[in-house]
Coordinates of C-alpha atoms in Angstrom, one line a residue:
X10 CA 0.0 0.0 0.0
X11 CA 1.0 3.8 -0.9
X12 CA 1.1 5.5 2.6
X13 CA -1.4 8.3 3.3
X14 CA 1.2 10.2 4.7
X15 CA 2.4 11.3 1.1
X16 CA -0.4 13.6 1.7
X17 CA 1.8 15.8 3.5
X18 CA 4.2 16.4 0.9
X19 CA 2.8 19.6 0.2
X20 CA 5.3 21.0 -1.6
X21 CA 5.8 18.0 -3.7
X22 CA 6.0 18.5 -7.4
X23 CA 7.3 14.9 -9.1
X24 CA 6.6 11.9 -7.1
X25 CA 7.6 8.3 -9.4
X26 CA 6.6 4.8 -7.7
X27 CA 6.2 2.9 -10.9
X28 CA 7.6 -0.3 -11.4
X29 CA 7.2 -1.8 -8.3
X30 CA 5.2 -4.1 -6.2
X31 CA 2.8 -2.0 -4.8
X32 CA -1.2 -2.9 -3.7
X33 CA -4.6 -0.9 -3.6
X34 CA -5.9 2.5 -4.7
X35 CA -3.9 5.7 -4.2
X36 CA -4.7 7.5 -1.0
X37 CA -7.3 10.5 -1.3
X38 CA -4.8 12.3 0.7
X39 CA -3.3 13.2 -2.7
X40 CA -5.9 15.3 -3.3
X41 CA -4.0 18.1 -0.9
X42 CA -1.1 18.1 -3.1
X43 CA -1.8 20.9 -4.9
X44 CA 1.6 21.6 -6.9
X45 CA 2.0 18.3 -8.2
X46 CA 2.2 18.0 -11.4
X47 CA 4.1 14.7 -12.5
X48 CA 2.9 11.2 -11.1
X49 CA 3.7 8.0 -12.4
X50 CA 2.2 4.9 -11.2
X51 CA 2.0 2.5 -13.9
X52 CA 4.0 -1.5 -14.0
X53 CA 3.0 -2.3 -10.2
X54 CA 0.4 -4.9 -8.3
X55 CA -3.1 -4.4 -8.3
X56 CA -2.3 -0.2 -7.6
X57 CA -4.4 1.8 -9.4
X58 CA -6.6 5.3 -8.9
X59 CA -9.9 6.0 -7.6
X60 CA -12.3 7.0 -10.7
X61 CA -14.3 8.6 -8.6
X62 CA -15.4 12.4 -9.6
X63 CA -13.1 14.1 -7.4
X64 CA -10.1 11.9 -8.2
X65 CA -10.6 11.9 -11.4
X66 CA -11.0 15.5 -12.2
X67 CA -7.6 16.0 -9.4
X68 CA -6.2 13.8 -11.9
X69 CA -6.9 16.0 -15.2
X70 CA -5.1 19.0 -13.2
X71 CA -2.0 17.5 -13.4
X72 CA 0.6 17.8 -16.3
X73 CA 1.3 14.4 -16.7
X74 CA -0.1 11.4 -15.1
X75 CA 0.4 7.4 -15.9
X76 CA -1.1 4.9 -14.7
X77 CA -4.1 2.8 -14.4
X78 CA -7.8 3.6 -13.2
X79 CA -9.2 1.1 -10.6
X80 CA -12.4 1.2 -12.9
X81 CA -11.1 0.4 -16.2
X82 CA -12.3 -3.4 -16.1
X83 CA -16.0 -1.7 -15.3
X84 CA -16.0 0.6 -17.7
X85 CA -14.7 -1.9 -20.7
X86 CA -17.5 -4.1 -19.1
X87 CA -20.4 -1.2 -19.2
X88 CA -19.0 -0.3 -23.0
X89 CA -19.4 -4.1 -24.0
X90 CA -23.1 -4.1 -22.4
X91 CA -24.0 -1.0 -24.2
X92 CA -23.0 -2.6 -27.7
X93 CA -24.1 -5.8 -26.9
X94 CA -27.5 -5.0 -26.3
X95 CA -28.7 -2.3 -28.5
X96 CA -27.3 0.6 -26.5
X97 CA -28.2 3.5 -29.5
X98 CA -31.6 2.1 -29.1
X99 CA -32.1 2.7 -25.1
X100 CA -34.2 4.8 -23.8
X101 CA -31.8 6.9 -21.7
X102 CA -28.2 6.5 -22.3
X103 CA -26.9 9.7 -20.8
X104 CA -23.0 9.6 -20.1
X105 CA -22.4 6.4 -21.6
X106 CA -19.2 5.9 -23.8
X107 CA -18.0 9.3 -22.3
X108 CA -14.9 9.7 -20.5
X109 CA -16.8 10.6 -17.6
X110 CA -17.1 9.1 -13.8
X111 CA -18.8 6.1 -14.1
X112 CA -21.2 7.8 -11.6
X113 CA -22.4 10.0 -14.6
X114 CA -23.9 7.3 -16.6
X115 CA -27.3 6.7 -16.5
X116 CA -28.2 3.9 -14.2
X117 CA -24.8 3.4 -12.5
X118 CA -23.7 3.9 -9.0
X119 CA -20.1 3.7 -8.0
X120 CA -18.4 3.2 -4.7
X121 CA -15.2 5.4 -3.5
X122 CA -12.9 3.7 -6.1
X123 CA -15.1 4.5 -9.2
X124 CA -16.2 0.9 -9.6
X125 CA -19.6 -0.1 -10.2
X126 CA -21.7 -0.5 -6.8
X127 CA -25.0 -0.8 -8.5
X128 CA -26.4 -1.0 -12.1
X129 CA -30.3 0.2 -12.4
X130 CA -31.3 -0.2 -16.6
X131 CA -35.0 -1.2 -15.6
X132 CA -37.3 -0.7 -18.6
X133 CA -34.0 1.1 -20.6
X134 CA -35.1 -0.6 -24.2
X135 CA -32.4 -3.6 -23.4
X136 CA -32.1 -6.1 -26.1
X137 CA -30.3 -9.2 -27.0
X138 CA -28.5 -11.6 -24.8
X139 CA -26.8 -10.9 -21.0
X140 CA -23.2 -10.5 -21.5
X141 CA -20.9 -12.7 -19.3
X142 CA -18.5 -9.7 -19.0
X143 CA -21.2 -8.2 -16.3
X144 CA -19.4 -10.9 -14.0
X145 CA -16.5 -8.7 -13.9
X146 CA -18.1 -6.0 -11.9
X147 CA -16.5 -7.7 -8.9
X148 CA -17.8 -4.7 -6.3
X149 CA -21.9 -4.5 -7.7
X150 CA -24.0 -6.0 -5.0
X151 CA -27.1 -4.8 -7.2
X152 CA -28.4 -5.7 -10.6
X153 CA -31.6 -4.2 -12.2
X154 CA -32.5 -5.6 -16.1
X155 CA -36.5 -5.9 -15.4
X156 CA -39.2 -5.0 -17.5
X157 CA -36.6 -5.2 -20.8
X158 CA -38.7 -7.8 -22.7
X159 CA -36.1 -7.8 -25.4
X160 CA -33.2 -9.3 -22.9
X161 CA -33.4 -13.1 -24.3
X162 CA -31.6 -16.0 -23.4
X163 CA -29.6 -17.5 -20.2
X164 CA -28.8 -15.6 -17.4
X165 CA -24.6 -16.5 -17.8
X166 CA -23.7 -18.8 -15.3
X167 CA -20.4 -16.9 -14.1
X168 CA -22.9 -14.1 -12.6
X169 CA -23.1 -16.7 -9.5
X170 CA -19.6 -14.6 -8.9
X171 CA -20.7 -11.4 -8.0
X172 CA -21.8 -10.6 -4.3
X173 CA -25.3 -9.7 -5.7
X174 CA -27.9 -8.7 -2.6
X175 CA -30.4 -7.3 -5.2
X176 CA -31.3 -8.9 -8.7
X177 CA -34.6 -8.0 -10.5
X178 CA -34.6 -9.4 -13.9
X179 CA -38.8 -9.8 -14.1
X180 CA -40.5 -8.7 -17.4
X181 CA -37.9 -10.0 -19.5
X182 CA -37.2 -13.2 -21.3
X183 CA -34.6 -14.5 -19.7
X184 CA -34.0 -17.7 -18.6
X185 CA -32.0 -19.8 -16.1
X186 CA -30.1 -23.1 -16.6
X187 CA -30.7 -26.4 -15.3
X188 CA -27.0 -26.4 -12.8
X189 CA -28.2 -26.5 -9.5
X190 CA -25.1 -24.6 -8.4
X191 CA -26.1 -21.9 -9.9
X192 CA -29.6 -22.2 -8.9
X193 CA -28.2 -22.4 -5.3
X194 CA -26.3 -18.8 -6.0
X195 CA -30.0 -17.3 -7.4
X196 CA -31.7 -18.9 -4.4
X197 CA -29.2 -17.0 -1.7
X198 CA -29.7 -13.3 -2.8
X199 CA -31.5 -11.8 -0.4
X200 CA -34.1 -9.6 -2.6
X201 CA -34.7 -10.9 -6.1
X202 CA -37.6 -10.7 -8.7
X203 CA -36.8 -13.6 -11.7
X204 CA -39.0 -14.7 -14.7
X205 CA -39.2 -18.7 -13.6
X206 CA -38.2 -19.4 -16.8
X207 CA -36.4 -22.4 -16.9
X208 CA -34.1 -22.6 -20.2
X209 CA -34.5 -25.4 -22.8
X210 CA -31.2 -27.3 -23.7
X211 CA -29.0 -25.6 -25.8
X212 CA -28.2 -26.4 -29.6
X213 CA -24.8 -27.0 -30.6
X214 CA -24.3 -23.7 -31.6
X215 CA -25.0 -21.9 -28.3
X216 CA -23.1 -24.2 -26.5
X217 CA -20.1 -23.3 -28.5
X218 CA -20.8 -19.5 -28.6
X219 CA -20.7 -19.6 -24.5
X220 CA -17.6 -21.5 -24.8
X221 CA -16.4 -19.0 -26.8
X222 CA -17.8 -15.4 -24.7
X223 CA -16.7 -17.2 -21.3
X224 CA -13.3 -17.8 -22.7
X225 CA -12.3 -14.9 -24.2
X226 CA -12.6 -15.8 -27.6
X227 CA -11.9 -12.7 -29.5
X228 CA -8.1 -13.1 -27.8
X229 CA -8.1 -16.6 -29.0
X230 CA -4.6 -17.4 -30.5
X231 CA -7.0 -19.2 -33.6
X232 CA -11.3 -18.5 -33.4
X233 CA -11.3 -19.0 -37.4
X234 CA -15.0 -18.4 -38.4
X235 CA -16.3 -18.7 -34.6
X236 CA -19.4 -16.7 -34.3
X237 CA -20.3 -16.6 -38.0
X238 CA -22.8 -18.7 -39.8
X239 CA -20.7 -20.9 -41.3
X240 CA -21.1 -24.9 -40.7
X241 CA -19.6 -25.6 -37.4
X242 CA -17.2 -28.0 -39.0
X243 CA -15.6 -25.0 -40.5
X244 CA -15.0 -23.0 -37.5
X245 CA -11.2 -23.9 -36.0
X246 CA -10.7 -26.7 -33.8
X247 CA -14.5 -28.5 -34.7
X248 CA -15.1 -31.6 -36.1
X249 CA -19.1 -32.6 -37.0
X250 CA -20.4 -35.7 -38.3
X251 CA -23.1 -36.6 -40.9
X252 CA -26.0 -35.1 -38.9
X253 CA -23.8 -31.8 -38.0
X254 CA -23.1 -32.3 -34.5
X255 CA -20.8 -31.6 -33.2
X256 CA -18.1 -34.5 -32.5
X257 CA -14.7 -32.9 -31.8
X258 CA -13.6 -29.9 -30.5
X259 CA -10.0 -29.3 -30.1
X260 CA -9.0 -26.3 -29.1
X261 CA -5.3 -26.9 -27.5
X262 CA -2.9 -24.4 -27.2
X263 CA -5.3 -21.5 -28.3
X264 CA -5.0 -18.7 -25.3
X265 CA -8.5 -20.1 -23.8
X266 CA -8.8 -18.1 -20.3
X267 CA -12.0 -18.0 -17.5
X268 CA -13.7 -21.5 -16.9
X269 CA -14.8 -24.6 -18.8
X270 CA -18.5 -23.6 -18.8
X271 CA -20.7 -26.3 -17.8
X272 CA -23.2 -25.7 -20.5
X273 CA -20.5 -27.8 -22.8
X274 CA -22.8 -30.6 -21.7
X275 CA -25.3 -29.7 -24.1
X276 CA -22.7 -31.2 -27.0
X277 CA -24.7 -34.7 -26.3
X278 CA -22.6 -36.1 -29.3
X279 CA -19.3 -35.2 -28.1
X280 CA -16.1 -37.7 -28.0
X281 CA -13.5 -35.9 -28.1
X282 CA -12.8 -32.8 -25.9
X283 CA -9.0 -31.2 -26.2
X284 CA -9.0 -27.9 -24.1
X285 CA -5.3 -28.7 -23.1
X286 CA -2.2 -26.2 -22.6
X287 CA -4.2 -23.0 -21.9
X288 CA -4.5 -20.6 -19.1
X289 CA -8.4 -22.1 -18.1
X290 CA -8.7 -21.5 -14.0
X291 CA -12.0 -22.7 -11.8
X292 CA -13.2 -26.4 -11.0
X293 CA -14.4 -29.2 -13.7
X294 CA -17.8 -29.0 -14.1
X295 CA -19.2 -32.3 -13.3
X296 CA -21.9 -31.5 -15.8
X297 CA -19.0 -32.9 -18.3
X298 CA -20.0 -36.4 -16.8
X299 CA -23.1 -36.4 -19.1
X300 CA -21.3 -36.7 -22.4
X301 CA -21.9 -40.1 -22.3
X302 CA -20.2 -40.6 -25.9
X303 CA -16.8 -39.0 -24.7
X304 CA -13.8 -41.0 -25.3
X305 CA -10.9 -38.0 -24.8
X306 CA -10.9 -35.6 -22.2
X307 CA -7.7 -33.6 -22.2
X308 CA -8.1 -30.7 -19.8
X309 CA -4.2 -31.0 -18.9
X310 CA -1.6 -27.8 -18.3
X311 CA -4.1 -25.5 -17.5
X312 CA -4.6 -23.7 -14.2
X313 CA -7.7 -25.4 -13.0
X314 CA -9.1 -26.1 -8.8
X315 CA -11.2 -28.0 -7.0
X316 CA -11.2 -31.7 -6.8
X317 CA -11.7 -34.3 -9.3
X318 CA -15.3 -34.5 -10.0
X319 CA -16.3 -38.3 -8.7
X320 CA -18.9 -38.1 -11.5
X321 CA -16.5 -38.3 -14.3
X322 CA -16.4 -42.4 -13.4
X323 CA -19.9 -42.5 -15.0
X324 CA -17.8 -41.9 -18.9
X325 CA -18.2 -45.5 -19.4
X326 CA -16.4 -45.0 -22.8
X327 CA -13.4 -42.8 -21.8
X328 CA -10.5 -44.1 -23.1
X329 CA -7.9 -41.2 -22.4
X330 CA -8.1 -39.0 -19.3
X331 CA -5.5 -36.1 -19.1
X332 CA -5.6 -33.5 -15.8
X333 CA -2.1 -33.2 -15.9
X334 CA -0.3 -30.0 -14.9
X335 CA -2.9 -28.2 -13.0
X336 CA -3.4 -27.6 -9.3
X337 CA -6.4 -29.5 -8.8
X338 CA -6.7 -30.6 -5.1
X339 CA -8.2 -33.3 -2.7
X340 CA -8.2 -37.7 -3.5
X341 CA -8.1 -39.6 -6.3
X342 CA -11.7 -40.4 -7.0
X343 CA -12.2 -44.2 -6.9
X344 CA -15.2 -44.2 -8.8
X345 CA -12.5 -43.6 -11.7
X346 CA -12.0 -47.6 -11.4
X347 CA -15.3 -47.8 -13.0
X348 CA -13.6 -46.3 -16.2
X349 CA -13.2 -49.8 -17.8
X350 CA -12.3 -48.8 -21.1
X351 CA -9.6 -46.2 -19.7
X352 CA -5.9 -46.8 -22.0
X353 CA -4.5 -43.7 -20.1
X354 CA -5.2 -42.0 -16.9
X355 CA -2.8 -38.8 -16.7
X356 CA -3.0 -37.3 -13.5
X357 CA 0.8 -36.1 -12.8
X358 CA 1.8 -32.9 -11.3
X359 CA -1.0 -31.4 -9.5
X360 CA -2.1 -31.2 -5.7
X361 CA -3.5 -34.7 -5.0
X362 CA -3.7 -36.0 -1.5
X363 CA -4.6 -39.1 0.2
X364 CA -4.1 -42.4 -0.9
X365 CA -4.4 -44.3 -4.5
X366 CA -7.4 -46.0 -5.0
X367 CA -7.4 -49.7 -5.3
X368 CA -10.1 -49.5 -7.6
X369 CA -7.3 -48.2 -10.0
X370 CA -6.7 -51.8 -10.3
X371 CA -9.6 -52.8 -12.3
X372 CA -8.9 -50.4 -15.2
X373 CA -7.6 -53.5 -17.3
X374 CA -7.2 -52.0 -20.3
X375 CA -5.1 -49.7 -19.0
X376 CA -1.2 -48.8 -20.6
X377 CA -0.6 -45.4 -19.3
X378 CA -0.4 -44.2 -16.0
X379 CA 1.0 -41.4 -14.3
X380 CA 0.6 -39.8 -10.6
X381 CA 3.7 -38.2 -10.5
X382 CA 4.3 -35.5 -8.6
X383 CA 1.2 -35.1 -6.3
X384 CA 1.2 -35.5 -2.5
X385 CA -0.2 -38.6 -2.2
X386 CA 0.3 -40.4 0.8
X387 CA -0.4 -44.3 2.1
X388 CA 0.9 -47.6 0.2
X389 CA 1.0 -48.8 -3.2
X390 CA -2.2 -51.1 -4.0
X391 CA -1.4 -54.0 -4.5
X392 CA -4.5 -54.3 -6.7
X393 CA -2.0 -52.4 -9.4
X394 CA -0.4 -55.7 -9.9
X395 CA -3.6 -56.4 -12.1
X396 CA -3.3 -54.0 -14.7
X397 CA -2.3 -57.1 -17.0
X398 CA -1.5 -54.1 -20.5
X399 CA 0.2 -51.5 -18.4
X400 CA 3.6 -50.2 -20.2
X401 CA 4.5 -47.1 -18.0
X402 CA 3.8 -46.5 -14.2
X403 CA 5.2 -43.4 -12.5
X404 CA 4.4 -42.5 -8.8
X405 CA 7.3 -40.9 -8.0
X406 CA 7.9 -37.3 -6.1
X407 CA 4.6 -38.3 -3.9
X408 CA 4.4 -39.2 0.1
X409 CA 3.8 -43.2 -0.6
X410 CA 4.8 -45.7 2.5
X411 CA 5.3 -49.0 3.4
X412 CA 6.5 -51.7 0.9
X413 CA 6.8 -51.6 -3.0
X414 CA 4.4 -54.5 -3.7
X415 CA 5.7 -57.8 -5.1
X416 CA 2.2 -58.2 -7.1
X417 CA 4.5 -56.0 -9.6
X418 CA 6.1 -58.4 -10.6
X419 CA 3.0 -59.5 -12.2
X420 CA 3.1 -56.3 -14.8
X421 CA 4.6 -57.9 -18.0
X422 CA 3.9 -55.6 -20.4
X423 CA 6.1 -52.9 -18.2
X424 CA 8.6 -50.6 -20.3
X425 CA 8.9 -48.3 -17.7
X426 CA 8.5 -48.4 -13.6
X427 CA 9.3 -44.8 -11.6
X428 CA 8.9 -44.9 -7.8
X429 CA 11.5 -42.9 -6.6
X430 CA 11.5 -39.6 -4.6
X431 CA 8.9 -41.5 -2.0
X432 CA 9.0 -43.0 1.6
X433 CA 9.1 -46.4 0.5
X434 CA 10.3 -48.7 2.9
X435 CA 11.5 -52.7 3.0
X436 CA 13.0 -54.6 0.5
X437 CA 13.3 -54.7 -3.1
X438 CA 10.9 -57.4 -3.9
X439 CA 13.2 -60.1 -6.4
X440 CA 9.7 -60.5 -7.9
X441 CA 10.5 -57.5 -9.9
X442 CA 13.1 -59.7 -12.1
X443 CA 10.2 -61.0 -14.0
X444 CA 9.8 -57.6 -15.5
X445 CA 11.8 -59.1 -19.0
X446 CA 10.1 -55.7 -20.9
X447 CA 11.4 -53.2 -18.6
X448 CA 13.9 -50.8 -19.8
X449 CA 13.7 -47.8 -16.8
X450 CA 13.7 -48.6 -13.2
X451 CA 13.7 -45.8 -10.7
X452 CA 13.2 -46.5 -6.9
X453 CA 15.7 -43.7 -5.9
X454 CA 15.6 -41.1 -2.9
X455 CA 13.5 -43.8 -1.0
X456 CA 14.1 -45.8 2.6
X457 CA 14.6 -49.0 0.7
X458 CA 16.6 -51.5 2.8
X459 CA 18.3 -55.6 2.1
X460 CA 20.4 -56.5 -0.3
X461 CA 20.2 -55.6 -4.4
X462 CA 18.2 -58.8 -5.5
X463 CA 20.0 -61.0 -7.8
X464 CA 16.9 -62.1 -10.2
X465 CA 17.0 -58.4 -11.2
X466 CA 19.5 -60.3 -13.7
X467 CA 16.3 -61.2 -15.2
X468 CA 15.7 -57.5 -16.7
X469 CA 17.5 -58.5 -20.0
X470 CA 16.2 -55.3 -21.6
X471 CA 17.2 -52.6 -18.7
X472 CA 18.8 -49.6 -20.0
X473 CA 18.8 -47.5 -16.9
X474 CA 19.2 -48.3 -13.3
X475 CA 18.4 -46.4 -9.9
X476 CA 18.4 -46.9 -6.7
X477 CA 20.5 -44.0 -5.4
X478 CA 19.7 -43.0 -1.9
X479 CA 18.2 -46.0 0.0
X480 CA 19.3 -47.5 2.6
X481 CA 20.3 -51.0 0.3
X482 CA 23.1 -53.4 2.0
X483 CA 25.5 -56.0 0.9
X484 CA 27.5 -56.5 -2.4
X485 CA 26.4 -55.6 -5.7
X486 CA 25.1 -58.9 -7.5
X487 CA 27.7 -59.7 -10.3
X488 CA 24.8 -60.7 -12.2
X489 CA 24.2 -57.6 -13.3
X490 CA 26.6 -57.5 -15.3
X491 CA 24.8 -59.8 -17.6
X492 CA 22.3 -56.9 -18.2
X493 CA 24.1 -55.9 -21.1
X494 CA 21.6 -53.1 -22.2
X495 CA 22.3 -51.1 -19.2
X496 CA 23.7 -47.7 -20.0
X497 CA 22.9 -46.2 -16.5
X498 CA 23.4 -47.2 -13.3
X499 CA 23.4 -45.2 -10.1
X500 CA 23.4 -47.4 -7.0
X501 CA 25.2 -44.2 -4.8
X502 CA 23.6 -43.2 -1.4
X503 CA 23.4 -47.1 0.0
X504 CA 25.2 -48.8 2.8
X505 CA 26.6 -51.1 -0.2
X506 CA 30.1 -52.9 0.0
X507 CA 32.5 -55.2 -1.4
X508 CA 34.1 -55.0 -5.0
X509 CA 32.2 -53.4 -8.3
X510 CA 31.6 -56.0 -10.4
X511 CA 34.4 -55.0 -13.4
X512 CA 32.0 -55.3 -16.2
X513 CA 29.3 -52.8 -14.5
X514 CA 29.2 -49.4 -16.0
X515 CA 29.0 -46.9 -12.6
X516 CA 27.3 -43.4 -13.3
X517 CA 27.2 -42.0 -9.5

C-alpha cells in the first residue's frame, strides 16, 4: 500500500513509484497536493486510482499522469453491455461511452474507487443476450434488467460470482439453466424478482458461442469463423459428423482463459474434448460427466481447482483422461475404477492427497499411468499388480509408505516403472526380475533397505538403473553384469560394499 502520509508532501512536485510491487488504490490524501504535477504509477500490483469524480477530475489537473484507473475493467464491461445489447436504441443512455465518472452514466452507482456498486437499466429498451462480462463488476452487489422484454436468453452462469444482494430481472425473457449450483447462488440473494423461466437445452451452436464469450474468444490465439454462420465443421478446432453435431472440439494451445462452462454438456454427441495447454482456471464442471459418448478428455496444463469431479467415473467409454499439470486438489476419486475402457489415466503434477485408489486396479485395459508428482500419501495397491497391459507407471515425487508390492512383478507388459523420490520402505521385492520388458527402473531417494536382488538379472532389456539414496546393503550382484543393455546405473547413497563387479558401467 502507498502511505497516506504522502499527503503531506505539500510541496511535492514529481513523485515516481512505478515499477514496483505495490497494492490498492492511491490515498485521497493526494488530493492536498496541490503543486504536483508529475505522477507516475504505472507497471506495479493491483495499484491503481480512484475513478471517482473528485479523483478523477484532481487527476486531469496534473501535467502528466500514468497509470491505471481502478475502474477500467467496469467501464470496458459497461462499454461491452452498451454494444451488446442495443445501447443506440435505449431509452436513456446519458454519459455512456463518455470519459466521464462512471457515476455520470445513467443507471450506475459507484463506490469510493469508481467501480460499479450498483447497475439500475430497468425498462431502458435492453435487447439481446446478458453479456458474461457483467461478471466482472467484482464490487456490484445490485443488478436491475426488469421489465426489458427484449433481454433473451440464459442468465450467464459466471454471474453466481458477484456478491449480488439485489437482482430484478422480471419482465424479460430471460431464462435460467438447469446447474443447480447456480440455482443455489439465485436462491441466496436476499431480494430478487426472476421470470421462472427455466431454459430449454441448448443447440450445438450456443453451447459453443458460451464457450467461446466465457473464454475470451476474440483473444483466441486461432477463433477462425467462430461466431459466424458458417457450418460448425468450418469453424477452427470442430469436427461434425453426418448429422452436423458436433463430435470434436480441439481447441489446444489457443489462449482459452476464464472456466470450462458447464453448458459444454449440451454437446450430447461429443467424443472428443481437447482444451489442453491454456490458461483455463475454476473447477471441472461435473456436468461434463453427461457426455456419455466422450472418449478423450484432455483438460491437462491448464490452471484449473477444485477436486476431481467423482462423476467423471460414469464416462463408461473414456478411453484417455489427461488432468495433468494443473493444481487440482483433494483424492483420487475411486469411482475412476469404473472407467473400464480407460488406455491412459494422466494425473501427474497437480495437488492430490490421500491415498491411490485400489479400484485403480480394475482399469484392465489400461497402458498409461501417471501420478507423479502429487502429495499422495499411504501404500502402493497392491490391486496395481492387475493391470495385465500397463507399459509405463510413475508414482514418483509423492508421500507413498510402506513396501513396494511384489504383485508388480506380475506387470509384463512394463517398459517403464518410476517410484522414486517416495517414503518407500522394505526390500526390493526379487519379484520384480520378471519384468523381461522393462527398460527404466527408478526406486531412488526412497528408505529402501536388504540387499540388491540377484533375479533383477532377469531384466534383460534394462537400459537404466536407480536406486541411489536408500538405505540397500551387501554387495552388488555380479549378475548384473549380464544386463548388457544397461547404460545407467546409479546405485550411490546405499550402505553397499565389497568390489564393483568390473564389467558394470558406474554413473554415481
Amino acid at each position: 500500500m502507498v502511505p497516506a502520509e504522502l499527503g503531506n508532501l505539500h510541496n511535492l512536485t514529481r513523485l515516481g513509484i512505478d515499477r514496483n510491487e505495490l497494492e490498492g488504490p492511491l490515498p485521497f490524501s493526494f488530493l492536498d497536493l496541490a503543486r504536483l504535477r508529475v505522477l507516475h504509477f504505472a507497471g506495479n500490483g493491483t495499484l491503481c486510482a480512484s475513478g471517482s469524480a473528485g479523483f478523477a477530475t484532481w487527476l486531469t489537473q496534473l501535467e502528466v499522469y500514468v497509470g491505471p484507473l481502478c475502474d477500467e475493467v467496469d467501464r470496458e464491461v459497461l462499454t461491452s453491455l452498451y454494444e451488446t445489447t442495443g445501447g443506440p436504441d435505449w431509452t436513456s443512455s446519458e454519459g455512456w461511452r463518455q470519459d466521464g465518472a462512471l457515476a455520470g452514466w445513467h443507471g450506475v452507482e459507484t463506490d469510493s474507487l469508481g467501480r460499479v456498486a450498483m447497475l439500475d437499466l430497468s425498462g431502458n429498451g435492453l435487447a439481446g443476450g446478458v453479456p458474461a462480462t457483467l461478471a466482472e463488476l467484482a464490487s456490484m452487489t445490485s443488478l436491475r434488467i426488469g421489465d426489458n422484454p427484449n433481454l433473451t436468453g440464459a442468465l450467464p452462469q459466471l454471474l453466481s460470482a458477484l456478491p449480488l444482494r439485489e437482482f430484478r430481472y422480471n419482465g424479460t425473457d430471460l431464462c435460467v439453466a438447469r446447474d443447480e449450483d447456480f440455482r443455489n447462488w439465485l436462491a441466496s440473494i436476499p431480494s430478487r424478482e426472476g421470470t421462472g423461466l427455466e431454459c430449454p437445452p441448448l443447440s450445438d451452436r450456443e453451447a459453443l458461442e458460451i464457450l467461446y464469450e466465457v473464454t475470451g474468444g476474440a483473444r483466441w490465439t486461432r477463433n477462425t469463423n467462430w461466431l459466424s454462420d458458417r457450418p460448425l465443421d468450418e469453424w477452427h478446432g470442430v469436427t461434425t459428423n453426418g448429422e452436423g453435431r458436433v463430435v470434436g472440439l480441439n481447441l489446444g494451445v489457443n489462449n482459452l482463459t476464464g472456466r470450462i462452462p458447464a453448458e459444454l454438456a449440451h454437446l450430447s454427441e461429443l467424443a472428443d474434448l481437447n482444451l489442453s495447454w491454456n490458461s483455463l482456471g475454476g473447477p471441472i464442471p461435473p456436468e461434463l460427466a453427461g457426455l456419455s459418448g466422450l472418449v478423450r478428455l484432455i483438460l491437462g496444463q491448464n490452471n484449473l481447482t477444485g477436486g476431481i469431479p467423482p462423476a467423471l467415473g460414469r464416462l463408461s467409454r473414456l478411453a484417455v483422461l489427461y488432468l495433468d499439470g494443473n493444481e487440482l486438489a483433494g483424492p483420487i476419486p475411486p469411482e475412476l475404477g469404473n472407467l473400464s475402457g480407460l488406455v491412459l489415466l494422466d494425473l501427474k503434477q497437480n495437488e492430490l492427497t490421500g491415498p491411490i485408489p485400489p479400484a485403480l486396479g480394475n482399469l484392465s485395459e489400461l497402458v498409461f499411468l501417471d501420478l507423479w508428482g502429487n502429495e499422495l500419501t499411504g501404500p502402493i495397491p497392491e490391486q496395481l499388480g492387475d493391470l495385465s497391459v500397463l507399459q509405463r507407471l510413475n508414482l514418483a515425487l509423492n508421500r507413498l509408505a510402506g513396501p513396494i508390492p511384489a504383485q508388480l512383478g506380475d506387470l509384463t507388459t512394463l517398459d517403464q516403472l518410476f517410484l522414486g523420490r517416495n517414503e518407500l520402505t522394505g526390500p526390493i521385492p526379487p519379484e520384480l526380475g520378471r519384468l523381461t520388458r522393462l527398460r527404466l527402473l527408478y526406486l531412488d531417494n526412497n528408505e529402501l533397505t536388504g540387499p540388491i536382488p540377484t533375479r533383477l538379472r532377469g531384466l534383460s532389456n534394462l537400459t537404466q538403473l536407480r536406486l541411489d539414496e536408500n538405505s540397500l546393503t551387501g554387495s552388488i550382484p555380479a549378475e548384473l553384469s549380464r544386463l548388457t543393455n544397461l547404460s545407467i546405473v546409479n546405485l550411490g547413497g546405499n550402505r553397499l560394499a565389497g568390489p564393483i563387479p568390473p564389467e558394470l558401467r558406474m554413473i554415481s
